[in-house]
Tab-separated table of C-alpha atoms and ligand atoms in Angstrom:
chain	number	residue	atom	x	y	z
A	1	MET	CA	0.000	0.000	0.000
A	2	ALA	CA	1.192	3.516	-0.766
A	3	LYS	CA	2.645	5.462	2.149
A	4	SER	CA	0.503	8.409	3.127
A	5	HIS	CA	1.969	11.868	2.930
A	6	PRO	CA	0.538	14.604	5.130
A	7	ALA	CA	-1.677	17.156	3.452
A	8	ARG	CA	-0.550	20.775	3.527
A	9	SER	CA	-2.309	24.113	3.320
A	10	ALA	CA	-3.866	25.029	-0.037
A	11	ASP	CA	-1.120	27.509	-0.877
A	12	ALA	CA	1.862	25.557	0.485
A	13	LEU	CA	3.394	25.818	-3.021
A	14	PHE	CA	4.488	29.310	-2.001
A	15	GLU	CA	5.865	28.383	1.401
A	16	PRO	CA	9.487	27.609	2.298
A	17	ALA	CA	10.834	24.102	2.040
A	18	THR	CA	14.006	22.194	2.763
A	19	ALA	CA	15.715	19.795	0.358
A	20	GLY	CA	18.757	18.290	2.031
A	21	ALA	CA	21.130	21.179	2.762
A	22	LEU	CA	19.113	23.527	0.546
A	23	GLN	CA	16.723	25.999	2.182
A	24	LEU	CA	14.193	27.108	-0.407
A	25	THR	CA	11.906	30.132	-0.164
A	26	ASN	CA	9.107	28.270	-1.976
A	27	ARG	CA	8.392	24.912	-3.607
A	28	ILE	CA	8.616	26.182	-7.201
A	29	VAL	CA	11.714	25.021	-9.081
A	30	MET	CA	13.128	26.128	-12.413
A	31	ALA	CA	13.715	22.920	-14.401
A	32	PRO	CA	17.037	22.437	-16.217
A	33	LEU	CA	16.820	24.030	-19.667
A	34	THR	CA	19.444	23.765	-22.385
A	35	ARG	CA	19.695	27.050	-24.300
A	36	ASN	CA	22.791	26.520	-26.499
A	37	ARG	CA	24.259	29.935	-25.843
A	38	ALA	CA	27.683	29.111	-24.428
A	39	GLY	CA	30.585	31.132	-25.779
A	40	PRO	CA	34.074	30.099	-26.922
A	41	ASP	CA	35.509	27.105	-25.038
A	42	LEU	CA	31.978	26.319	-23.870
A	43	VAL	CA	32.073	28.967	-21.167
A	44	PRO	CA	28.548	30.026	-20.109
A	45	SER	CA	27.277	33.012	-22.066
A	46	ASP	CA	27.847	36.515	-20.733
A	47	LEU	CA	24.056	36.805	-20.661
A	48	ALA	CA	23.613	33.724	-18.479
A	49	ALA	CA	24.091	35.614	-15.209
A	50	GLU	CA	21.315	38.017	-16.143
A	51	TYR	CA	19.030	35.224	-17.404
A	52	TYR	CA	19.327	33.142	-14.260
A	53	SER	CA	19.245	36.061	-11.824
A	54	GLN	CA	16.023	37.275	-13.461
A	55	ARG	CA	14.566	33.954	-12.303
A	56	ALA	CA	16.057	33.973	-8.787
A	57	THR	CA	12.674	34.076	-7.042
A	58	ALA	CA	12.328	30.385	-7.859
A	59	GLY	CA	12.752	28.326	-4.708
A	60	LEU	CA	15.527	26.561	-6.600
A	61	ILE	CA	17.068	26.989	-10.035
A	62	ILE	CA	18.484	23.899	-11.702
A	63	ALA	CA	20.919	25.324	-14.227
A	64	GLU	CA	21.008	23.780	-17.691
A	65	ALA	CA	22.612	20.436	-18.479
A	66	THR	CA	26.377	20.977	-18.437
A	67	GLN	CA	29.156	18.715	-19.699
A	68	ILE	CA	31.331	16.932	-17.144
A	69	SER	CA	34.117	16.517	-19.724
A	70	ALA	CA	34.885	17.325	-23.344
A	71	GLN	CA	33.729	13.827	-24.322
A	72	ALA	CA	30.350	14.455	-22.668
A	73	GLN	CA	29.278	17.047	-25.248
A	74	GLY	CA	26.448	16.191	-27.622
A	75	TYR	CA	25.058	19.515	-28.823
A	76	ALA	CA	26.389	22.806	-30.145
A	77	ASP	CA	27.193	25.558	-27.656
A	78	THR	CA	26.235	23.787	-24.428
A	79	PRO	CA	28.430	24.771	-21.477
A	80	GLY	CA	30.940	22.683	-19.580
A	81	VAL	CA	32.137	22.664	-15.987
A	82	TYR	CA	35.553	21.055	-16.305
A	83	SER	CA	37.880	23.937	-17.240
A	84	ASP	CA	38.982	26.934	-15.169
A	85	ALA	CA	37.389	29.345	-17.649
A	86	GLN	CA	34.051	27.509	-17.447
A	87	VAL	CA	34.169	27.534	-13.639
A	88	ALA	CA	34.868	31.285	-13.693
A	89	GLY	CA	31.955	31.806	-16.088
A	90	TRP	CA	29.617	29.875	-13.811
A	91	ARG	CA	30.884	31.862	-10.803
A	92	ALA	CA	29.388	35.020	-12.343
A	93	VAL	CA	26.062	33.185	-12.640
A	94	THR	CA	25.957	31.831	-9.092
A	95	ASP	CA	27.053	35.189	-7.643
A	96	ALA	CA	24.251	36.971	-9.516
A	97	VAL	CA	21.623	34.474	-8.342
A	98	HIS	CA	22.863	34.518	-4.750
A	99	ALA	CA	22.902	38.324	-4.742
A	100	LYS	CA	19.157	38.154	-5.340
A	101	GLY	CA	18.625	35.586	-2.595
A	102	GLY	CA	18.176	32.608	-4.935
A	103	LYS	CA	19.484	29.048	-4.780
A	104	ILE	CA	21.044	27.323	-7.773
A	105	VAL	CA	22.344	23.845	-8.493
A	106	LEU	CA	23.976	22.632	-11.699
A	107	GLN	CA	22.726	19.719	-13.789
A	108	VAL	CA	25.805	17.631	-14.615
A	109	TRP	CA	25.628	15.751	-17.894
A	110	HIS	CA	27.251	13.196	-20.141
A	111	THR	CA	25.272	12.932	-23.376
A	112	GLY	CA	26.643	9.479	-24.177
A	113	ARG	CA	25.347	8.163	-27.489
A	114	VAL	CA	23.233	11.291	-28.097
A	115	SER	CA	26.184	13.038	-29.700
A	116	HIS	CA	28.025	13.487	-32.945
A	117	THR	CA	31.552	12.835	-34.170
A	118	LEU	CA	31.804	16.609	-34.740
A	119	PHE	CA	31.853	17.151	-30.968
A	120	GLN	CA	34.358	14.408	-30.234
A	121	LYS	CA	38.139	14.646	-30.153
A	122	ASP	CA	39.627	13.845	-33.566
A	123	GLY	CA	36.147	13.041	-34.912
A	124	GLN	CA	35.912	9.843	-32.909
A	125	ALA	CA	32.626	8.043	-32.276
A	126	PRO	CA	30.655	9.150	-29.212
A	127	VAL	CA	30.534	6.627	-26.379
A	128	GLY	CA	27.569	4.710	-25.014
A	129	PRO	CA	26.818	1.510	-23.167
A	130	SER	CA	26.707	-0.326	-26.502
A	131	GLY	CA	27.184	0.300	-30.192
A	132	ILE	CA	23.470	0.965	-30.694
A	133	ARG	CA	22.717	4.171	-32.528
A	134	ALA	CA	19.936	6.370	-31.128
A	135	ALA	CA	17.058	7.259	-33.408
A	136	THR	CA	17.264	10.901	-32.437
A	137	LYS	CA	18.823	14.151	-33.506
A	138	THR	CA	21.321	16.614	-32.174
A	139	PHE	CA	21.938	20.252	-32.995
A	140	VAL	CA	25.083	21.123	-34.942
A	141	ALA	CA	26.163	24.710	-35.640
A	142	GLY	CA	25.530	25.636	-39.230
A	143	GLN	CA	23.647	22.406	-39.948
A	144	GLY	CA	20.683	22.583	-37.556
A	145	PHE	CA	19.239	19.298	-36.323
A	146	VAL	CA	21.071	16.223	-37.668
A	147	ASP	CA	21.016	12.504	-36.830
A	148	VAL	CA	23.322	11.519	-33.990
A	149	SER	CA	26.376	9.405	-34.834
A	150	GLU	CA	26.855	5.709	-34.300
A	151	PRO	CA	28.386	5.255	-30.826
A	152	ARG	CA	31.017	2.818	-29.644
A	153	ALA	CA	30.595	0.824	-26.455
A	154	LEU	CA	32.656	2.070	-23.523
A	155	ARG	CA	35.313	-0.432	-22.512
A	156	LEU	CA	35.028	-1.771	-18.990
A	157	ASP	CA	38.322	-0.088	-18.083
A	158	GLU	CA	36.945	3.302	-19.160
A	159	ILE	CA	33.987	3.273	-16.769
A	160	PRO	CA	35.864	4.361	-13.620
A	161	GLY	CA	36.985	7.417	-15.594
A	162	ILE	CA	33.357	8.342	-16.317
A	163	VAL	CA	32.485	8.077	-12.619
A	164	ASP	CA	35.506	10.204	-11.850
A	165	ASP	CA	34.444	12.828	-14.395
A	166	PHE	CA	31.093	13.120	-12.590
A	167	ARG	CA	32.917	13.466	-9.269
A	168	HIS	CA	35.273	16.077	-10.663
A	169	ALA	CA	32.443	18.072	-12.250
A	170	ALA	CA	30.606	18.153	-8.919
A	171	ARG	CA	33.720	19.443	-7.182
A	172	ARG	CA	34.157	22.118	-9.828
A	173	ALA	CA	30.479	23.091	-9.566
A	174	ILE	CA	30.974	23.758	-5.855
A	175	GLU	CA	34.099	25.776	-6.685
A	176	ALA	CA	31.910	27.768	-9.080
A	177	GLY	CA	29.584	28.630	-6.196
A	178	PHE	CA	26.696	26.262	-6.899
A	179	ASP	CA	24.615	25.122	-3.936
A	180	GLY	CA	24.735	21.577	-5.256
A	181	VAL	CA	24.391	19.451	-8.365
A	182	GLU	CA	21.730	17.397	-10.084
A	183	LEU	CA	22.860	14.257	-11.890
A	184	HIS	CA	21.252	14.047	-15.316
A	185	GLY	CA	19.935	10.512	-15.227
A	186	ALA	CA	17.147	11.144	-17.746
A	187	HIS	CA	16.335	11.469	-21.449
A	188	GLY	CA	18.500	8.755	-22.938
A	189	TYR	CA	21.835	10.336	-22.061
A	190	LEU	CA	24.696	8.220	-20.785
A	191	LEU	CA	23.403	7.287	-17.316
A	192	ASP	CA	19.893	6.606	-18.608
A	193	ALA	CA	21.162	4.678	-21.631
A	194	PHE	CA	23.088	2.343	-19.322
A	195	LEU	CA	19.912	1.720	-17.331
A	196	ARG	CA	17.776	0.402	-20.137
A	197	ASP	CA	17.742	-2.953	-21.868
A	198	GLY	CA	16.739	-1.256	-25.148
A	199	THR	CA	20.020	0.671	-25.249
A	200	ASN	CA	22.397	-1.463	-23.161
A	201	ASP	CA	23.260	-4.973	-24.377
A	202	ARG	CA	26.540	-5.290	-22.477
A	203	THR	CA	27.475	-8.656	-21.060
A	204	ASP	CA	29.821	-7.396	-18.321
A	205	ALA	CA	29.071	-6.065	-14.813
A	206	TYR	CA	27.315	-3.003	-16.341
A	207	GLY	CA	24.819	-4.887	-18.535
A	208	GLY	CA	22.271	-7.676	-18.358
A	209	SER	CA	20.438	-7.688	-15.031
A	210	ILE	CA	18.734	-4.585	-13.665
A	211	ALA	CA	21.329	-4.499	-10.890
A	212	ASN	CA	24.117	-4.424	-13.469
A	213	ARG	CA	22.480	-1.800	-15.681
A	214	ALA	CA	21.875	0.437	-12.637
A	215	ARG	CA	25.468	0.103	-11.467
A	216	LEU	CA	26.808	3.166	-13.298
A	217	ILE	CA	24.196	5.662	-12.110
A	218	LEU	CA	24.480	4.374	-8.548
A	219	GLU	CA	28.282	4.573	-8.662
A	220	ALA	CA	28.152	8.084	-10.118
A	221	ALA	CA	25.617	9.227	-7.504
A	222	LYS	CA	27.715	7.785	-4.699
A	223	ALA	CA	30.928	9.343	-6.018
A	224	VAL	CA	29.305	12.763	-6.312
A	225	ALA	CA	27.646	12.435	-2.893
A	226	ASP	CA	30.968	11.431	-1.307
A	227	GLU	CA	32.657	14.389	-2.964
A	228	ILE	CA	30.301	17.256	-2.093
A	229	GLY	CA	27.870	15.800	0.471
A	230	ALA	CA	24.752	13.825	-0.406
A	231	ASP	CA	22.539	16.599	0.966
A	232	ARG	CA	23.659	18.786	-1.960
A	233	VAL	CA	22.958	16.185	-4.648
A	234	GLY	CA	19.762	15.518	-6.586
A	235	VAL	CA	19.104	12.998	-9.343
A	236	ARG	CA	16.798	13.419	-12.334
A	237	LEU	CA	15.032	10.420	-13.862
A	238	SER	CA	12.475	10.094	-16.672
A	239	PRO	CA	11.134	6.545	-16.252
A	240	VAL	CA	8.885	6.338	-19.320
A	241	SER	CA	9.992	9.284	-21.430
A	242	PRO	CA	10.937	8.313	-24.992
A	243	ALA	CA	13.322	11.310	-25.093
A	244	GLY	CA	16.686	10.362	-26.546
A	245	ASP	CA	15.222	7.144	-27.981
A	246	SER	CA	14.985	5.604	-24.517
A	247	LYS	CA	13.350	2.230	-24.201
A	248	ASP	CA	13.105	-0.483	-21.621
A	249	SER	CA	11.046	-3.649	-21.295
A	250	ASP	CA	10.178	-3.109	-17.603
A	251	PRO	CA	10.658	0.486	-16.432
A	252	GLN	CA	8.762	-0.031	-13.190
A	253	ALA	CA	11.085	-2.762	-11.928
A	254	LEU	CA	14.107	-0.867	-13.241
A	255	PHE	CA	13.322	2.441	-11.549
A	256	ASN	CA	12.115	0.782	-8.348
A	257	HIS	CA	15.598	-0.703	-8.150
A	258	VAL	CA	17.226	2.666	-8.854
A	259	ALA	CA	15.184	4.335	-6.100
A	260	ASP	CA	16.123	1.547	-3.685
A	261	GLY	CA	19.777	1.981	-4.602
A	262	LEU	CA	19.744	5.774	-4.220
A	263	ASN	CA	17.817	5.731	-0.958
A	264	PRO	CA	20.676	4.935	1.428
A	265	LEU	CA	22.765	7.816	0.051
A	266	GLY	CA	20.497	10.419	1.671
A	267	LEU	CA	20.217	12.672	-1.382
A	268	ALA	CA	18.736	16.190	-1.353
A	269	TYR	CA	15.951	15.150	-3.738
A	270	LEU	CA	14.785	12.918	-6.543
A	271	HIS	CA	13.417	14.740	-9.611
A	272	VAL	CA	11.013	12.716	-11.720
A	273	VAL	CA	9.736	13.609	-15.176
A	274	GLU	CA	6.255	12.101	-15.380
A	275	GLY	CA	5.378	10.776	-18.845
A	276	ALA	CA	6.919	11.928	-22.110
A	277	THR	CA	9.097	15.001	-21.538
A	278	GLY	CA	7.276	18.033	-22.926
A	279	GLY	CA	4.438	15.764	-24.094
A	280	ALA	CA	1.771	13.389	-22.840
A	281	ARG	CA	1.872	12.705	-19.122
A	282	ASP	CA	0.172	9.333	-19.642
A	283	ASN	CA	2.100	7.987	-22.633
A	284	GLU	CA	2.800	4.752	-20.747
A	285	PRO	CA	1.427	3.405	-17.482
A	286	PHE	CA	3.781	3.937	-14.565
A	287	ASP	CA	3.133	3.932	-10.833
A	288	TYR	CA	4.972	7.020	-9.574
A	289	ALA	CA	3.455	6.650	-6.094
A	290	ALA	CA	5.040	3.205	-5.844
A	291	LEU	CA	8.370	4.675	-6.881
A	292	ARG	CA	8.072	7.431	-4.333
A	293	ASP	CA	7.314	4.885	-1.618
A	294	ARG	CA	10.786	3.425	-2.035
A	295	PHE	CA	12.501	6.781	-1.653
A	296	ASN	CA	12.707	8.446	1.761
A	297	GLY	CA	13.555	11.901	0.521
A	298	VAL	CA	12.257	15.044	-1.104
A	299	TRP	CA	10.167	14.303	-4.204
A	300	MET	CA	10.243	16.754	-7.108
A	301	VAL	CA	7.814	16.327	-9.999
A	302	ASN	CA	7.865	17.777	-13.507
A	303	ASN	CA	6.190	17.830	-16.858
A	304	GLY	CA	3.223	19.819	-18.020
A	305	TYR	CA	2.338	21.295	-14.630
A	306	ASP	CA	0.131	24.345	-14.549
A	307	ARG	CA	-0.816	26.387	-11.512
A	308	ALA	CA	-3.777	24.252	-10.465
A	309	MET	CA	-1.866	20.994	-10.861
A	310	ALA	CA	1.100	22.320	-8.900
A	311	LEU	CA	-1.045	23.681	-6.058
A	312	ALA	CA	-2.863	20.347	-5.830
A	313	ALA	CA	0.304	18.225	-5.982
A	314	ILE	CA	1.885	20.169	-3.121
A	315	ALA	CA	-1.245	20.600	-0.987
A	316	SER	CA	-2.115	16.900	-1.188
A	317	GLY	CA	1.428	15.887	-0.258
A	318	ARG	CA	1.816	13.936	-3.534
A	319	ALA	CA	4.950	15.984	-4.227
A	320	ASP	CA	7.301	18.192	-2.222
A	321	LEU	CA	8.559	20.380	-5.080
A	322	VAL	CA	7.303	21.089	-8.611
A	323	SER	CA	9.609	22.102	-11.429
A	324	PHE	CA	8.541	24.208	-14.401
A	325	GLY	CA	10.464	24.286	-17.657
A	326	ARG	CA	8.870	26.182	-20.530
A	327	ALA	CA	6.908	28.495	-18.222
A	328	PHE	CA	10.176	29.635	-16.624
A	329	ILE	CA	11.746	30.387	-19.994
A	330	ALA	CA	8.895	32.757	-20.855
A	331	ASN	CA	8.235	34.160	-17.362
A	332	PRO	CA	11.156	35.392	-15.310
A	333	ASP	CA	8.667	36.307	-12.554
A	334	LEU	CA	6.828	32.986	-12.734
A	335	VAL	CA	6.629	32.658	-8.941
A	336	ARG	CA	4.801	35.973	-8.622
A	337	ARG	CA	2.492	35.144	-11.524
A	338	LEU	CA	1.578	31.802	-9.982
A	339	ARG	CA	1.008	33.428	-6.598
A	340	GLU	CA	-1.220	36.133	-8.071
A	341	ASP	CA	-2.818	33.830	-10.646
A	342	ALA	CA	-1.688	36.299	-13.308
A	343	PRO	CA	-1.564	35.401	-17.013
A	344	LEU	CA	1.676	33.915	-18.350
A	345	ASN	CA	3.756	35.163	-21.264
A	346	GLU	CA	3.724	32.853	-24.241
A	347	LEU	CA	6.840	30.957	-25.204
A	348	LEU	CA	8.505	32.205	-28.370
A	349	GLY	CA	9.404	29.793	-31.171
A	350	ARG	CA	12.061	27.140	-31.308
A	351	ASP	CA	14.613	29.416	-33.006
A	352	THR	CA	14.996	31.366	-29.748
A	353	LEU	CA	15.015	28.276	-27.521
A	354	TYR	CA	18.197	26.645	-28.777
A	355	GLY	CA	20.853	29.209	-29.583
A	356	GLY	CA	20.782	32.926	-30.273
A	357	GLY	CA	21.288	35.950	-28.068
A	358	ALA	CA	19.190	38.039	-25.721
A	359	HIS	CA	15.972	37.707	-27.715
A	360	GLY	CA	13.847	34.972	-26.189
A	361	TYR	CA	16.409	34.649	-23.394
A	362	THR	CA	16.697	37.752	-21.232
A	363	ASP	CA	13.991	39.905	-22.858
A	364	TYR	CA	10.785	38.225	-21.690
A	365	PRO	CA	8.939	40.949	-19.734
A	366	THR	CA	7.962	40.773	-16.074
A	367	LEU	CA	4.517	41.891	-14.933
A	368	ASP	CA	6.128	45.121	-13.722
A	369	ALA	CA	7.697	45.763	-17.125
A	370	ILE	CA	4.359	45.144	-18.826
A	371	ALA	CA	2.597	47.507	-16.410
A	372	ALA	CA	5.236	50.195	-16.999
A	373	VAL	CA	4.537	50.357	-20.737
A	374	ALA	CA	0.744	49.943	-20.440
B	1	FMN	C1	14.388	24.371	-24.403
B	1	FMN	C2	14.394	23.168	-23.508
B	1	FMN	C3	15.587	22.709	-22.996
B	1	FMN	C4	15.621	21.623	-22.105
B	1	FMN	N1	16.817	21.237	-21.570
B	1	FMN	C5	16.850	20.276	-20.601
B	1	FMN	C6	18.053	19.976	-19.928
B	1	FMN	O1	19.111	20.596	-20.130
B	1	FMN	N2	18.028	18.976	-19.000
B	1	FMN	C7	16.873	18.283	-18.715
B	1	FMN	O2	16.890	17.380	-17.866
B	1	FMN	N3	15.710	18.584	-19.329
B	1	FMN	C8	15.661	19.572	-20.238
B	1	FMN	N4	14.472	19.931	-20.813
B	1	FMN	C9	13.211	19.349	-20.288
B	1	FMN	C10	12.636	20.278	-19.221
B	1	FMN	O3	13.481	20.333	-18.070
B	1	FMN	C11	11.245	19.798	-18.738
B	1	FMN	O4	11.353	18.468	-18.307
B	1	FMN	C12	10.198	19.872	-19.843
B	1	FMN	O5	10.193	21.146	-20.468
B	1	FMN	C13	8.792	19.584	-19.294
B	1	FMN	O6	8.487	20.515	-18.253
B	1	FMN	P1	7.465	21.736	-18.557
B	1	FMN	O7	6.172	21.110	-19.025
B	1	FMN	O8	7.305	22.447	-17.247
B	1	FMN	O9	8.065	22.576	-19.631
B	1	FMN	C14	14.410	20.968	-21.746
B	1	FMN	C15	13.199	21.427	-22.284
B	1	FMN	C16	13.171	22.512	-23.154
B	1	FMN	C17	11.834	23.010	-23.668
């Protein structure tokens, strides 16, 4: 039977909350959002500090997916967190958010097989659990969206290096002033691709049984938790999302095992994308309450939430935190708009989402800015 979670007041969405070591001013989280605006050497854009600090009234910002190493890159102009210049770039972002009283963690990312030879050293193949090409696209400068390349399977002796890259990235994120990190375990990227029997056909200790397929994400989570403190680490999962050509024959058993394995670490939170990311919430049956029952920590939900859904999820106790993606792109003052039940700005088209400059990034108006010109 599902554990019961205590009901809260109707407007608890706007009340403070704690997630591990993170003290949040409300339960509204900015979801991680890739914007492909990094500058030379994959240093965060000069505009990133303004963009994120405009959104600092979120209880927590999860900064965009960020490469843990050069090999981890899969898209044009996505930032890294492994070089000194990247760390310095991120420092400007975290300082700006903290100056406005916000909290910000970094989503750390290895794209795995969702990459292209163009992003890899000497044009090598991207790496994945197996040599199975993803039926998905990536974004390449000058070419737009193109098919990802055929990956090569990571050798067993390379896997400790991947875990170490996650550990190192977490350390560097703390050096850059982040309040913590979120492991990107979703959307068909490296950690997720290892999890699933549709993308992992290894026959060593990292393939085959659920326990073997879950080994990498659990090792990475433990390494990062040991490095910076588990109470500053979250993990994102997308159990039934087809994003990144993810597929598995038994996601419920798989993710139940992952939750069981993460539980003893004492993480800050688990962040679960319900349904198909950015699409149907009921694309495949999945018992999220059963998954939550296995995890004794803060439960963050995402995907297609509007005000009413978020208020209900928090008030009923079904979730502890709700993250918003697209609404936060278009509404820097989303928290105020949700509190006041004010109308939301509409999201501009795809050409301003992935790449570009200030337009569609830092120029969405707040309610105050709209009132000033009215
Ligand atoms: C432009 C864009 C970029 C995204 N980048 C990321 C990312 O870097 N990491 C991630 O885990 N999810 C990413 N997502 C998924 C969002 O975090 C979120 O799960 C999705 O938008 C559904 O939430 P929403 O309905 O509140 O928008 C992205 C979505 C969009 C629209």
